[in-house]
Coordinates of C-alpha atoms in Angstrom, one line a residue:
Chain A
M401 CA 97.4 10.0 -151.0
S402 CA 96.0 11.5 -147.8
L403 CA 97.2 8.4 -145.9
A404 CA 100.7 8.7 -147.4
R405 CA 100.9 12.4 -146.4
S406 CA 99.8 11.6 -142.9
A407 CA 102.3 8.8 -142.6
F408 CA 105.0 11.1 -143.9
S409 CA 104.1 13.8 -141.4
L410 CA 104.0 11.3 -138.6
S411 CA 107.5 9.9 -139.5
A412 CA 108.9 13.5 -139.8
A413 CA 107.5 14.3 -136.4
L414 CA 108.9 11.1 -134.9
C415 CA 112.3 11.7 -136.5
G416 CA 112.3 15.3 -135.1
Y417 CA 111.4 14.0 -131.6
L418 CA 114.1 11.3 -131.8
L419 CA 116.7 13.9 -132.9
L420 CA 115.8 16.2 -130.1
A421 CA 115.8 13.4 -127.5
F422 CA 119.2 12.2 -128.9
A423 CA 120.7 15.7 -128.8
G424 CA 119.6 16.0 -125.1
S425 CA 120.9 12.6 -124.1
A426 CA 124.2 13.3 -126.1
A427 CA 124.8 16.4 -124.0
A428 CA 124.0 14.6 -120.8
G429 CA 126.3 11.8 -122.0
A430 CA 129.1 14.3 -122.7
T431 CA 128.9 15.6 -119.1
D432 CA 128.9 12.1 -117.7
E433 CA 131.8 11.2 -119.9
L434 CA 133.9 14.0 -118.4
L435 CA 132.7 13.4 -114.8
R436 CA 134.1 9.9 -114.9
L437 CA 137.5 11.2 -115.6
V438 CA 137.6 13.3 -112.4
P439 CA 139.6 11.7 -109.6
D440 CA 137.5 10.8 -106.5
D441 CA 139.6 12.9 -104.1
V442 CA 139.3 16.3 -105.6
G443 CA 137.9 19.1 -103.3
F444 CA 135.8 21.0 -105.7
C445 CA 134.4 20.4 -109.1
V446 CA 132.7 23.0 -111.2
I447 CA 130.5 21.7 -114.1
V448 CA 129.0 23.8 -116.8
Q449 CA 126.7 21.8 -119.2
D450 CA 124.4 22.3 -122.1
L451 CA 125.5 25.9 -122.6
R452 CA 124.3 25.9 -126.2
E453 CA 120.9 24.7 -125.4
H454 CA 120.5 27.0 -122.3
N455 CA 121.7 29.9 -124.3
E456 CA 119.1 29.3 -127.1
R457 CA 116.4 29.0 -124.5
V458 CA 117.4 32.2 -122.6
A459 CA 118.1 34.2 -125.8
G460 CA 114.6 33.4 -127.1
S461 CA 112.9 34.3 -123.8
P462 CA 110.7 37.4 -123.4
L463 CA 113.1 38.7 -120.7
A464 CA 116.1 38.6 -123.0
K465 CA 114.1 40.3 -125.8
A466 CA 113.1 43.1 -123.3
L467 CA 116.7 43.4 -122.1
R468 CA 117.9 43.8 -125.7
K469 CA 115.6 46.8 -126.1
S470 CA 116.5 48.3 -122.7
P471 CA 119.4 50.8 -121.9
L472 CA 121.2 47.8 -120.5
S473 CA 122.0 46.7 -124.0
K474 CA 124.3 49.8 -124.3
V475 CA 126.5 49.1 -121.3
P476 CA 130.3 49.3 -122.0
E477 CA 130.7 45.6 -121.2
L478 CA 128.7 44.7 -124.3
Q479 CA 130.8 47.0 -126.4
Q480 CA 133.9 45.4 -125.0
L481 CA 132.4 42.0 -125.9
E482 CA 131.9 43.1 -129.5
A483 CA 135.6 44.2 -129.6
L484 CA 136.5 40.8 -128.1
D485 CA 134.4 39.1 -130.7
Q486 CA 136.3 40.9 -133.5
L487 CA 139.7 40.0 -132.0
F488 CA 138.6 36.4 -131.6
Q489 CA 137.6 36.2 -135.2
K490 CA 141.0 37.7 -136.2
Q491 CA 143.0 35.4 -134.0
F492 CA 141.1 32.2 -134.2
D493 CA 139.0 32.4 -137.4
M494 CA 135.8 31.9 -135.5
D495 CA 133.4 34.2 -133.8
L496 CA 132.5 34.0 -130.1
A497 CA 129.1 32.5 -130.9
K498 CA 130.7 29.6 -132.7
F499 CA 133.2 29.2 -129.9
R500 CA 130.4 29.1 -127.4
D501 CA 128.3 26.6 -129.3
D502 CA 131.0 24.3 -130.9
V503 CA 133.6 24.4 -128.2
L504 CA 132.0 25.2 -124.9
G505 CA 128.5 24.2 -125.8
D506 CA 128.4 20.6 -124.5
A507 CA 130.3 20.3 -121.2
I508 CA 133.2 21.9 -119.2
V509 CA 134.5 20.6 -116.0
F510 CA 137.0 22.2 -113.7
A511 CA 138.3 20.1 -110.8
Y512 CA 140.5 21.3 -107.9
R513 CA 142.5 19.2 -105.5
P514 CA 143.8 21.1 -102.5
G515 CA 147.4 20.6 -101.3
P516 CA 148.0 18.7 -98.1
P517 CA 147.8 20.7 -94.8
G518 CA 150.7 23.3 -94.7
K519 CA 151.6 22.6 -98.4
Q520 CA 148.8 24.5 -100.2
Q521 CA 151.1 25.3 -103.1
E522 CA 150.9 21.7 -104.1
E523 CA 147.3 22.2 -105.2
Q524 CA 146.3 20.7 -108.6
G525 CA 143.8 21.7 -111.2
L526 CA 142.2 19.8 -114.0
L527 CA 140.2 21.3 -116.9
L528 CA 138.1 18.9 -119.0
L529 CA 136.2 20.1 -122.1
R530 CA 133.9 18.2 -124.5
A531 CA 133.5 20.0 -127.8
R532 CA 130.9 19.4 -130.5
D533 CA 133.5 19.4 -133.3
A534 CA 136.9 17.8 -132.8
K535 CA 138.5 19.7 -135.7
V536 CA 137.4 23.1 -134.4
L537 CA 138.8 22.2 -131.0
E538 CA 142.2 21.1 -132.4
K539 CA 142.4 24.1 -134.6
L540 CA 141.6 26.4 -131.7
V541 CA 144.2 24.9 -129.4
N542 CA 146.9 25.0 -132.1
K543 CA 146.2 28.7 -132.9
F544 CA 146.2 29.5 -129.2
N545 CA 149.6 27.8 -128.7
E546 CA 151.0 29.6 -131.8
G547 CA 149.8 33.0 -130.3
E548 CA 151.4 32.2 -126.9
L549 CA 154.6 31.1 -128.5
Q550 CA 154.9 34.3 -130.5
S551 CA 154.1 36.5 -127.5
G552 CA 156.6 34.7 -125.2
K553 CA 154.0 33.5 -122.8
L554 CA 155.0 30.0 -123.8
K555 CA 158.6 28.9 -124.2
E556 CA 158.1 25.6 -126.0
L557 CA 155.9 22.6 -126.5
K558 CA 157.3 19.2 -125.5
E559 CA 155.9 15.7 -125.9
G560 CA 155.1 13.7 -122.9
E561 CA 154.1 10.0 -122.5
Y562 CA 152.3 8.0 -119.9
Q563 CA 151.5 4.3 -120.2
G564 CA 151.8 4.6 -124.0
Q565 CA 149.6 7.6 -124.2
K566 CA 151.1 10.7 -125.7
Y567 CA 150.4 14.2 -124.5
V568 CA 151.8 17.8 -124.8
R569 CA 153.7 19.7 -122.1
R570 CA 153.4 23.5 -122.4
V571 CA 156.6 24.9 -121.0
K572 CA 156.1 28.4 -119.7
P573 CA 158.6 30.8 -118.1
S574 CA 157.0 30.2 -114.7
G575 CA 156.4 26.4 -114.9
E576 CA 154.4 24.2 -117.2
D577 CA 151.0 22.6 -117.8
V578 CA 150.0 19.6 -119.8
Y579 CA 147.2 18.7 -122.1
A580 CA 145.9 16.1 -124.5
I581 CA 143.2 16.1 -127.1
R582 CA 141.3 12.8 -127.6
G583 CA 138.6 13.3 -130.2
E584 CA 136.2 15.9 -129.0
T585 CA 137.7 15.9 -125.4
L586 CA 140.4 18.2 -124.1
L587 CA 142.2 17.4 -120.9
L588 CA 144.4 20.0 -119.3
G589 CA 146.2 19.7 -116.0
T590 CA 148.1 22.2 -114.0
R591 CA 150.2 19.3 -112.8
E592 CA 151.1 16.0 -114.4
E593 CA 149.8 14.0 -111.4
I594 CA 146.2 14.8 -111.7
F595 CA 146.4 14.9 -115.5
R596 CA 147.8 11.4 -115.6
E597 CA 145.0 10.1 -113.4
A598 CA 142.4 11.6 -115.8
L599 CA 144.3 10.2 -118.8
K600 CA 144.3 6.7 -117.1
R601 CA 140.6 6.9 -116.4
L602 CA 140.0 7.8 -120.0
G603 CA 141.5 4.5 -121.2
E604 CA 139.5 2.5 -118.6
D605 CA 136.1 0.9 -119.1
R606 CA 134.4 1.8 -115.9
K607 CA 130.9 0.8 -115.4
A608 CA 130.3 1.9 -111.8
A609 CA 129.4 5.5 -111.2
T610 CA 131.8 7.7 -109.3
A611 CA 130.8 9.6 -106.1
L612 CA 130.7 12.8 -108.2
Q613 CA 128.4 11.3 -110.8
R614 CA 126.1 10.0 -108.1
A615 CA 126.1 13.3 -106.3
L616 CA 125.0 15.2 -109.5
R617 CA 122.2 12.8 -110.4
D618 CA 119.4 14.4 -108.3
T619 CA 120.2 17.9 -107.3
G620 CA 116.7 19.4 -107.5
P621 CA 114.3 20.8 -110.1
G622 CA 115.3 22.3 -113.5
K623 CA 118.0 21.3 -116.0
P624 CA 121.3 22.2 -114.4
L625 CA 123.5 24.8 -116.2
A626 CA 126.3 25.2 -113.7
S627 CA 127.0 23.1 -110.6
V628 CA 129.6 23.1 -107.9
W629 CA 130.3 19.9 -106.0
I630 CA 132.2 20.1 -102.7
N631 CA 133.7 16.8 -101.5
P632 CA 134.0 17.0 -97.7
R633 CA 136.5 14.1 -97.6
A634 CA 139.1 16.3 -99.3
F635 CA 139.1 18.7 -96.4
D636 CA 139.1 16.1 -93.5
A637 CA 142.9 16.2 -93.1
E638 CA 143.1 20.0 -92.9
L639 CA 140.2 20.1 -90.4
Q640 CA 141.9 17.6 -88.2
H641 CA 145.1 19.6 -88.5
N642 CA 143.2 22.7 -87.5
L643 CA 141.6 20.9 -84.5
E644 CA 145.0 19.7 -83.3
S645 CA 146.4 23.2 -83.4
S646 CA 143.5 24.9 -81.7
E647 CA 142.5 25.0 -78.0
G648 CA 139.8 26.1 -75.6
G649 CA 136.5 27.2 -77.0
E650 CA 137.7 27.1 -80.6
A651 CA 138.7 23.5 -80.3
A652 CA 135.4 22.6 -78.7
A653 CA 133.4 24.3 -81.5
L654 CA 135.6 22.7 -84.2
R655 CA 135.2 19.2 -82.6
N656 CA 131.5 19.6 -82.7
F657 CA 131.6 20.9 -86.3
I658 CA 133.6 17.9 -87.4
R659 CA 131.0 15.5 -86.0
Y660 CA 128.5 17.0 -88.5
W661 CA 131.1 17.3 -91.2
K662 CA 132.0 13.7 -91.2
A663 CA 128.4 12.6 -91.8
I664 CA 128.2 14.7 -95.0
D665 CA 129.1 12.9 -98.2
G666 CA 128.7 15.8 -100.6
V667 CA 127.3 19.3 -101.2
V668 CA 126.1 20.4 -104.6
L669 CA 125.1 24.0 -105.4
S670 CA 123.6 24.3 -108.8
L671 CA 121.9 26.8 -111.0
A672 CA 119.2 25.2 -113.1
L673 CA 116.8 26.5 -115.8
D674 CA 113.4 25.3 -116.9
S675 CA 110.5 27.6 -117.3
D676 CA 111.8 29.0 -114.1
L677 CA 115.3 29.7 -112.7
Y678 CA 116.4 27.5 -109.8
V679 CA 119.2 27.8 -107.3
N680 CA 119.5 24.4 -105.7
L681 CA 121.5 23.5 -102.7
S682 CA 121.7 19.8 -102.1
I683 CA 123.5 18.3 -99.1
Q684 CA 123.9 14.5 -99.1
A685 CA 124.5 13.1 -95.6
R686 CA 124.3 9.8 -93.7
T687 CA 121.6 10.7 -91.2
E688 CA 122.5 7.8 -88.9
D689 CA 126.0 9.4 -88.3
L690 CA 124.5 12.8 -87.5
P691 CA 124.1 13.9 -83.9
A692 CA 120.7 13.4 -82.3
A693 CA 119.6 17.0 -82.6
A694 CA 120.2 17.0 -86.3
R695 CA 118.5 13.6 -86.7
K696 CA 115.5 15.0 -85.0
L697 CA 115.4 18.1 -87.2
I698 CA 115.8 16.0 -90.4
K699 CA 113.1 13.6 -89.2
A700 CA 110.7 16.5 -88.8
A701 CA 111.7 18.1 -92.1
S702 CA 111.3 14.9 -94.1
Q703 CA 107.6 14.7 -93.5
P704 CA 105.6 15.1 -96.7
T705 CA 104.5 18.6 -97.4
D706 CA 102.4 20.3 -100.1
L707 CA 104.1 23.7 -99.5
P708 CA 105.5 24.0 -103.1
G709 CA 102.0 23.4 -104.4
K710 CA 100.7 26.3 -102.3
L711 CA 103.0 28.9 -103.8
P712 CA 101.2 31.6 -105.8
E713 CA 101.5 31.1 -109.6
D714 CA 102.9 34.6 -110.0
A715 CA 105.4 34.6 -107.2
L716 CA 108.7 36.4 -108.2
Y717 CA 110.8 34.1 -106.1
A718 CA 110.3 31.4 -103.6
C719 CA 112.6 29.6 -101.2
W720 CA 112.0 26.2 -99.5
A721 CA 114.0 23.3 -98.1
S722 CA 113.1 19.7 -97.9
A723 CA 114.8 16.5 -96.6
A724 CA 114.5 13.1 -98.2
Chain B
M668 CA 134.5 3.2 -72.5
S669 CA 136.9 6.0 -73.3
C670 CA 136.6 9.6 -72.2
E671 CA 136.1 10.6 -75.9
K672 CA 133.1 8.3 -76.2
F673 CA 131.8 9.5 -72.9
N674 CA 132.1 13.1 -74.2
A675 CA 130.2 12.2 -77.4
W676 CA 127.4 10.6 -75.3
L677 CA 127.2 13.6 -73.1
Q678 CA 127.0 15.9 -76.1
E679 CA 124.2 13.9 -77.6
S680 CA 122.3 13.8 -74.4
L681 CA 122.6 17.6 -74.2
D682 CA 121.5 18.0 -77.9
G683 CA 118.6 15.5 -77.9
P684 CA 115.9 14.2 -75.7
S685 CA 116.9 12.8 -72.3
A686 CA 117.5 9.1 -72.5
A687 CA 118.4 6.5 -69.9
M688 CA 122.1 6.4 -69.1
P689 CA 123.7 3.2 -70.5
A690 CA 125.5 1.0 -68.0
E691 CA 128.9 1.5 -69.6
V692 CA 128.5 5.3 -69.3
Q693 CA 127.6 4.9 -65.6
D694 CA 130.6 2.7 -65.1
H695 CA 132.9 5.2 -66.8
A696 CA 131.5 8.1 -64.8
A697 CA 132.1 6.1 -61.6
E698 CA 135.7 5.5 -62.6
C699 CA 136.7 8.8 -64.2
T700 CA 136.7 11.9 -62.0
G701 CA 137.0 14.3 -64.9
C702 CA 134.0 12.8 -66.8
R703 CA 132.0 12.6 -63.6
G704 CA 132.6 16.3 -63.1
L705 CA 131.5 17.1 -66.7
K706 CA 128.3 15.0 -66.2
E707 CA 127.5 16.8 -63.0
A708 CA 128.1 20.1 -64.6
A709 CA 125.8 19.2 -67.5
A710 CA 123.1 18.1 -65.1
K711 CA 123.4 21.4 -63.2
F712 CA 123.4 23.3 -66.6
E713 CA 120.2 21.5 -67.7
A714 CA 118.6 22.2 -64.3
G715 CA 119.6 25.8 -64.6
L716 CA 118.1 26.1 -68.0
R717 CA 114.8 24.7 -66.8
L718 CA 114.7 27.4 -64.1
L719 CA 115.1 30.2 -66.6
T720 CA 112.0 32.1 -67.4
S721 CA 111.3 33.6 -70.8
A722 CA 112.3 37.3 -71.1
V723 CA 109.2 39.5 -71.1
P724 CA 109.6 42.8 -73.0
G725 CA 109.3 45.9 -70.8
P726 CA 106.3 48.2 -71.2
G727 CA 106.4 50.5 -74.2
L728 CA 109.2 48.6 -76.0
S729 CA 107.4 48.6 -79.3
S730 CA 106.7 52.3 -79.1
R731 CA 110.3 53.0 -78.3
I732 CA 111.4 50.9 -81.3
V733 CA 108.9 52.7 -83.6
A734 CA 110.1 56.1 -82.3
A735 CA 113.7 55.2 -82.9
V736 CA 113.0 54.0 -86.5
L737 CA 111.0 57.1 -87.3
Q738 CA 113.8 59.3 -85.9
E739 CA 116.3 57.5 -88.0
N740 CA 114.1 57.9 -91.1
M741 CA 113.7 61.6 -90.4
A742 CA 117.4 62.1 -90.0
R743 CA 118.0 60.2 -93.3
R744 CA 115.5 62.4 -95.1
R745 CA 117.1 65.6 -93.8
R746 CA 120.5 64.3 -95.0
R747 CA 119.0 63.6 -98.4
Q748 CA 117.4 67.0 -98.6
R749 CA 120.7 68.7 -97.7
M750 CA 122.5 66.7 -100.4
W751 CA 119.9 67.7 -103.0
A752 CA 120.2 71.3 -102.0
M753 CA 124.0 71.1 -102.3
A754 CA 123.7 69.4 -105.7
V755 CA 121.2 72.0 -107.0
L756 CA 123.5 74.8 -105.8
A757 CA 126.5 73.3 -107.4
A758 CA 124.7 72.7 -110.7
S759 CA 123.5 76.3 -110.7
L760 CA 126.9 77.6 -110.0
L761 CA 128.5 75.5 -112.8
L762 CA 125.8 76.6 -115.2
A763 CA 126.3 80.2 -114.4
V764 CA 130.1 80.0 -114.6
G765 CA 129.9 78.0 -117.9
T766 CA 127.5 80.7 -119.4
L767 CA 129.8 83.4 -118.3
V768 CA 132.9 81.7 -119.7
V769 CA 131.3 81.1 -123.1
I770 CA 129.9 84.6 -123.4
R771 CA 133.2 86.2 -122.2
G772 CA 135.1 83.8 -124.5
S773 CA 133.1 84.7 -127.6
I774 CA 133.5 88.4 -126.8
L775 CA 137.3 87.9 -126.5
G776 CA 137.2 85.9 -129.8
Q777 CA 135.5 88.7 -131.6
R778 CA 138.0 91.2 -130.3
R779 CA 140.8 89.0 -131.5
E780 CA 139.3 88.6 -134.9
S781 CA 139.0 92.4 -135.2
V782 CA 142.6 93.0 -134.2
A783 CA 144.8 93.1 -137.4
G784 CA 148.4 92.0 -137.6
V785 CA 148.4 89.8 -134.6
P786 CA 151.4 87.5 -134.7
S787 CA 150.4 83.8 -135.1
S788 CA 152.3 82.8 -132.0
S789 CA 150.1 84.9 -129.9
K790 CA 147.0 83.1 -131.1
V791 CA 145.4 80.9 -128.5
P792 CA 145.5 77.2 -129.4
G793 CA 142.0 75.9 -129.9
S794 CA 140.4 79.3 -130.2
R795 CA 138.1 80.0 -133.1
T796 CA 140.9 81.8 -135.0
D797 CA 142.7 78.5 -135.3
Q798 CA 139.9 76.6 -136.9
T799 CA 140.3 75.5 -140.5
P800 CA 137.5 76.9 -142.7
G801 CA 135.0 74.3 -143.6
S802 CA 135.7 72.0 -140.7
K803 CA 133.2 71.5 -138.0
P804 CA 134.7 72.9 -134.8
S805 CA 134.6 70.8 -131.7
K806 CA 133.1 72.6 -128.7
L807 CA 135.5 71.2 -126.2
P808 CA 138.8 72.7 -127.5
Q809 CA 136.9 75.9 -128.1
L810 CA 135.7 76.0 -124.5
F811 CA 139.2 75.0 -123.4
G812 CA 140.7 77.8 -125.5
D813 CA 138.3 80.3 -124.1
L814 CA 139.2 79.2 -120.6
V815 CA 142.8 79.8 -121.4
A816 CA 142.0 83.2 -122.9
F817 CA 140.0 84.0 -119.8
G818 CA 143.2 83.5 -117.8
F819 CA 142.5 80.0 -116.7
R820 CA 145.5 77.7 -116.7
P821 CA 144.9 74.0 -116.1
G822 CA 146.7 72.6 -113.1
A823 CA 147.5 76.1 -111.8
A824 CA 144.4 76.5 -109.6
K825 CA 144.8 75.7 -106.0
K826 CA 142.2 75.0 -103.4
D827 CA 143.2 77.8 -101.1
D828 CA 144.1 80.6 -103.6
G829 CA 140.6 82.1 -103.4
N830 CA 139.5 81.2 -106.9
R831 CA 137.3 78.2 -106.0
V832 CA 135.5 78.1 -109.3
A833 CA 138.7 77.8 -111.2
Y834 CA 139.8 75.1 -108.8
A835 CA 136.5 73.2 -109.3
I836 CA 136.8 73.4 -113.1
D837 CA 140.4 72.2 -112.9
A838 CA 139.5 69.3 -110.7
G839 CA 136.7 68.3 -113.0
L840 CA 139.0 68.4 -116.0
Q841 CA 141.6 66.3 -114.2
Q842 CA 138.8 63.8 -113.3
I843 CA 137.9 63.5 -117.0
G844 CA 141.5 62.8 -117.7
S845 CA 141.6 60.1 -115.1
Q846 CA 138.8 58.0 -116.6
P847 CA 139.9 54.4 -117.2
D848 CA 141.6 54.0 -120.5
N849 CA 139.2 52.2 -122.8
A850 CA 141.8 51.6 -125.5
A851 CA 140.9 48.8 -127.8
P852 CA 142.6 45.5 -126.8
E853 CA 145.1 44.0 -129.1
T854 CA 144.9 40.4 -128.1
V855 CA 142.1 38.1 -126.9
A856 CA 143.8 37.8 -123.5
E857 CA 143.8 41.6 -123.2
G858 CA 140.2 41.6 -124.3
I859 CA 139.2 39.1 -121.6
E860 CA 141.2 41.0 -119.0
G861 CA 139.5 44.2 -120.1
M862 CA 136.1 42.5 -119.8
G863 CA 137.0 41.2 -116.4
S864 CA 138.0 44.7 -115.2
L865 CA 134.8 46.3 -116.5
V866 CA 132.6 43.7 -114.9
S867 CA 134.5 43.9 -111.6
L868 CA 134.2 47.7 -111.7
R869 CA 130.5 47.4 -112.4
L870 CA 130.1 44.9 -109.5
R871 CA 132.1 47.2 -107.1
R872 CA 129.9 50.2 -108.0
T873 CA 126.7 48.1 -107.7
A874 CA 127.9 46.8 -104.3
D875 CA 128.7 50.4 -103.2
Q876 CA 125.3 51.6 -104.2
G877 CA 123.7 48.6 -102.5
K878 CA 125.4 49.5 -99.2
T879 CA 123.2 52.6 -99.0
L880 CA 120.2 50.2 -98.8
L881 CA 121.9 48.1 -96.2
D882 CA 122.2 51.2 -94.0
I883 CA 118.5 50.9 -93.3
V884 CA 119.2 47.7 -91.4
T885 CA 121.6 48.6 -88.7
P886 CA 123.4 45.6 -87.4
M887 CA 122.7 44.8 -83.8
T888 CA 125.6 45.1 -81.5
P889 CA 126.4 41.6 -80.2
A890 CA 126.0 41.3 -76.5
S891 CA 129.2 41.0 -74.7
T892 CA 129.8 37.5 -73.5
G893 CA 132.1 36.3 -70.8
P894 CA 134.9 33.8 -71.4
L895 CA 133.6 30.3 -72.1
Q896 CA 136.2 28.7 -69.9
P897 CA 138.1 30.7 -67.3
G898 CA 141.8 30.8 -68.1
A899 CA 141.4 29.6 -71.7
S900 CA 144.1 31.1 -73.8
S901 CA 142.2 31.4 -77.1
P902 CA 139.3 33.9 -77.4
P903 CA 135.8 32.2 -77.0
L904 CA 133.5 31.7 -79.9
T905 CA 130.4 33.8 -79.5
D906 CA 127.8 31.8 -81.4
A907 CA 127.2 28.9 -83.8
S908 CA 127.9 30.9 -86.9
D909 CA 131.4 31.6 -85.6
S910 CA 132.0 27.9 -85.2
V911 CA 130.7 27.1 -88.6
Q912 CA 132.9 29.8 -90.1
A913 CA 135.9 28.4 -88.3
G914 CA 135.0 24.9 -89.5
L915 CA 134.6 25.9 -93.1
K916 CA 137.9 27.8 -93.2
P917 CA 139.6 25.0 -95.1
V918 CA 136.8 25.0 -97.7
T919 CA 136.6 28.8 -98.2
G920 CA 140.4 29.1 -98.3
S921 CA 140.6 26.4 -100.9
A922 CA 137.8 27.9 -102.9
R923 CA 139.8 31.2 -103.1
R924 CA 142.9 29.3 -104.1
A925 CA 140.9 27.3 -106.7
V926 CA 139.7 30.5 -108.4
D927 CA 143.2 32.0 -108.3
L928 CA 144.6 28.8 -109.9
F929 CA 141.9 28.8 -112.6
M930 CA 142.6 32.4 -113.4
R931 CA 146.3 32.0 -113.3
E932 CA 146.9 28.7 -115.0
V933 CA 144.1 28.1 -117.4
P934 CA 145.3 29.4 -120.8
G935 CA 143.6 32.5 -122.0
M936 CA 142.1 33.4 -118.6
G937 CA 144.8 35.9 -117.5
S938 CA 148.4 36.6 -117.1
D939 CA 150.9 34.2 -115.6
K940 CA 151.9 36.5 -112.8

C-alpha cells in the first residue's frame, strides 16, 4: 500500500515536472515560430515573450506585494486601468487579465523595415502574435473590426489572396492594412509586401535558423521578457548615402564609424527576469573585421574574469561587460 | 594598392601598435604624392604626441574645486530657505484669508437669514439659504457663495488692481478648473489613449523633478577646438561621441519612425491621424 502511494506520488511529481517543462518549451517554441516568419532585412525587431509566466512571477514577488500596499497603488493610472478593464469587458467580453494571458501571453513580435534612403515613407511594419487560444483570438479580432466599422475608423473589409492563401484587407479612410489568422497566430502588416513575405515563410518548412533567431539565442543571463534586435545591414545603404553627402570632418568621422559598423552583425538589448532583473546588451561582431584598436580592446576584455563572482550578495545593482 | 587601402592601413597603424610597413604600402607612398604627405603628417603627429608631457594640476586645484562646490551648495541651500520662507508666508496668508472669508460669510449668512421678505432673486446662489433641508451641504459652493457675498467676483480680479488676495484666489480657482478632464473613456481606444496621456504626464513630471537632481552636476563647458581642417566647409566634430551620434542617425531616426508607425497603424494603439 505504502509502495503504491509512493509510486503514485512519484508519478504525479513527474507529470507535474513534465507539464511545467512542456509549458516552458511551448512558450519558447511559440517565440521561435514567430521569429522565423520575420524577413531577414528588417531594421528592428521587438519581441515580447512569456508575458503570462513573467507576470505570475512578478505579481507573486515580495516587491509587488509591498507595492500593492503602498500609496503607489492609488495612482490615477491604475484607476484608469480599472476603467479600461470595464470597457474591455463591455466591448470584447473578456477582461484585461484574460487578454494578457490568452492573447498576449505567449509571444508578440513587431518588425520594422525602414524605407530606402530619401523614401522613408515607404517603411513597412509587421506585427505577429501567438495566442494561447485560437478561438479567443478570432473572436477578439472580429469584435475589434466590428467596433471600428461602426465608428467609421474602418471603411470595409476585403478579401485578398497570395499564392492560394487568403487574407483580409482592412480598408481605412487613410490607407489599408492586411491581416490573416492561422490557428493561434495573427499576422498583421502595414503593407502587403512585408506581410506576404511573412505569409510565404509560414507555408515553408525551414530548418535553418534565421539571423534573428541566432542573435536571440544567447543574449545574457535571465529569461528574456522583452528584446530589441537591431540589424545593422538594414542601415548600410542610408549610412553610405549620408557618407556621400557629407564632407570634411563629418565625412572622416562617418567613414571611421562605418568601418566599425560593417563588422557588427547584430545588436540585442533585452530585459530579462530571473531571481534578479537583468538589462542585457549584446553586440555580435566579427572581430577579424574590426580595426586593430578595437581588436586589441576585445582581446583584453575576453580574458576570463571572476568579477561577477566577487559582487556582494546584497548589491542593489551591478554593471559589467564581457567579451566572448 | 589604392589610396583607399592606403588610408585604411594608415588609420590602423595610428590606432594600433606600430608595425613594419608592408612593401606595397611603401610602393604606393613612393608613387602617390597625396598619400605620402598623409604618411609624413601621421609620422609628425605621432612624434608630436610622444613629445607631449602629461598635464600637471596647478597647486591648490583640489582646494579651489572643494571651495567652489561648497559655495554652490551654500547658494542652493539659501535658495531653498528663501523658497520655504515664501511658501510658509503664502500658506499663512491663505489660511488667514480663508478664515476671514468663512467667518465673514457666516455672519453675512446669519444676517440674511434674519432679514424677512427678501426676494428670492436676491438670494446668493450656493449660500446656506439655498440649501434644501435635510441634504448635506457641500462646503465648496458654500465657500464660493460666501466669496460672492463678500464681493468677490470670479474672473473680475486683476493683478494690478490692488486686491492681490482676490487675484490669488481667482487664479487658484481658474487653475482648479484647468485640471485635465478625467472623464470616463467611452471606447477602449479612448481608454488606451487616456492611459498613454496619464503615463506620459507622469513621466514628464518625474523628468522635471529629476532635473533638479541633475543641477548638482553642472556640465563642463567643452573646450573650444579649432577647425579640424583649414578651409573645410562643414563644422568639425569635436569628439568621438559626436561621430557615433552622427553615425547612428539612421538608426535613431528609424527607431522614432518605427514607434510612430506602431502607434499609428497597429489597430487599437491610437488614432489614424
